[in-house]
Amino acid sequence: MKKYIVSLILFSMIFTLYGSEKGGYPGSYLDMGVNAASLSMGRAGVAIPEKGAPMYNNPAGIAFTKNRAAEFDYFFLNLDRDLHYTGISTPIPPTAGMGFAWIHAGVDNIQGRDGTGRKTEQYATGENAFMLSFANSFLPRLALGVSIKLLQHNMLDMLADGVGVD
């Protein structure tokens, strides 16, 4: 019986110590994947640079696009969450490419309550990532690309933003 109790305590401690990591991190919606082709390949969108969402998967892939492309994805997630992706890319002859993408994740209809538990009003929260990408191919199989991201998070009347580079 002591073995079971000790095992249960150790098991509980492990989940307690590592449980905080399960809450997620800022910008974790960017790690969910944005198109079916990449998700069906185990999120290996880097392997198909000329299709799909090159700004999201691999900014250097825009250099290999041959035609203008636009992609619009909408994911219905559980718990009233949603995820939107819009991406537009265009080649810049002879060896470059440019693209713009917008990713939005959010939750609507969050029921607010006061200190006594009475319903007050509906809330919403949302996160946005705006990406501007440029890439140039120096050799037939070598390209360098950069994405500049503007990240925004809004909840209630608060807005937080930041900038990132890939």
Short mmCIF file of N, CA and C in Angstrom, two decimals, residues 2 18 23 34 46-47 53 68-69 98 104 158:
data_model
loop_
_atom_site.label_atom_id
_atom_site.label_comp_id
_atom_site.label_asym_id
_atom_site.label_seq_id
_atom_site.Cartn_x
_atom_site.Cartn_y
_atom_site.Cartn_z
N LYS A 2 2.00 1.21 0.69
CA LYS A 2 2.90 2.37 0.73
C LYS A 2 3.42 2.69 -0.66
N TYR A 18 4.90 20.41 -13.76
CA TYR A 18 4.91 20.68 -15.19
C TYR A 18 3.56 21.13 -15.72
N GLY A 23 -0.54 25.64 -19.96
CA GLY A 23 -1.39 26.80 -20.14
C GLY A 23 -1.11 27.55 -21.42
N VAL A 34 -1.57 26.41 -40.39
CA VAL A 34 -2.62 27.23 -41.02
C VAL A 34 -3.20 26.65 -42.30
N VAL A 46 7.56 23.42 -44.82
CA VAL A 46 8.82 23.86 -45.41
C VAL A 46 9.13 23.06 -46.66
N ALA A 47 8.59 21.83 -46.73
CA ALA A 47 8.88 20.95 -47.85
C ALA A 47 8.14 21.35 -49.13
N ALA A 53 1.31 28.27 -47.73
CA ALA A 53 1.53 29.48 -46.96
C ALA A 53 3.01 29.72 -46.75
N ARG A 68 1.17 34.63 -58.84
CA ARG A 68 0.52 35.24 -57.68
C ARG A 68 -0.41 34.21 -57.06
N ALA A 69 -0.47 34.24 -55.74
CA ALA A 69 -1.32 33.28 -55.04
C ALA A 69 -1.98 33.94 -53.85
N MET A 98 7.54 38.28 -52.73
CA MET A 98 7.08 39.08 -51.62
C MET A 98 5.70 38.60 -51.20
N HIS A 104 -5.34 35.37 -37.42
CA HIS A 104 -6.15 35.83 -36.29
C HIS A 104 -6.66 34.63 -35.52
N MET A 158 -7.87 46.50 -23.27
CA MET A 158 -6.40 46.51 -23.27
C MET A 158 -5.86 45.99 -24.60
#
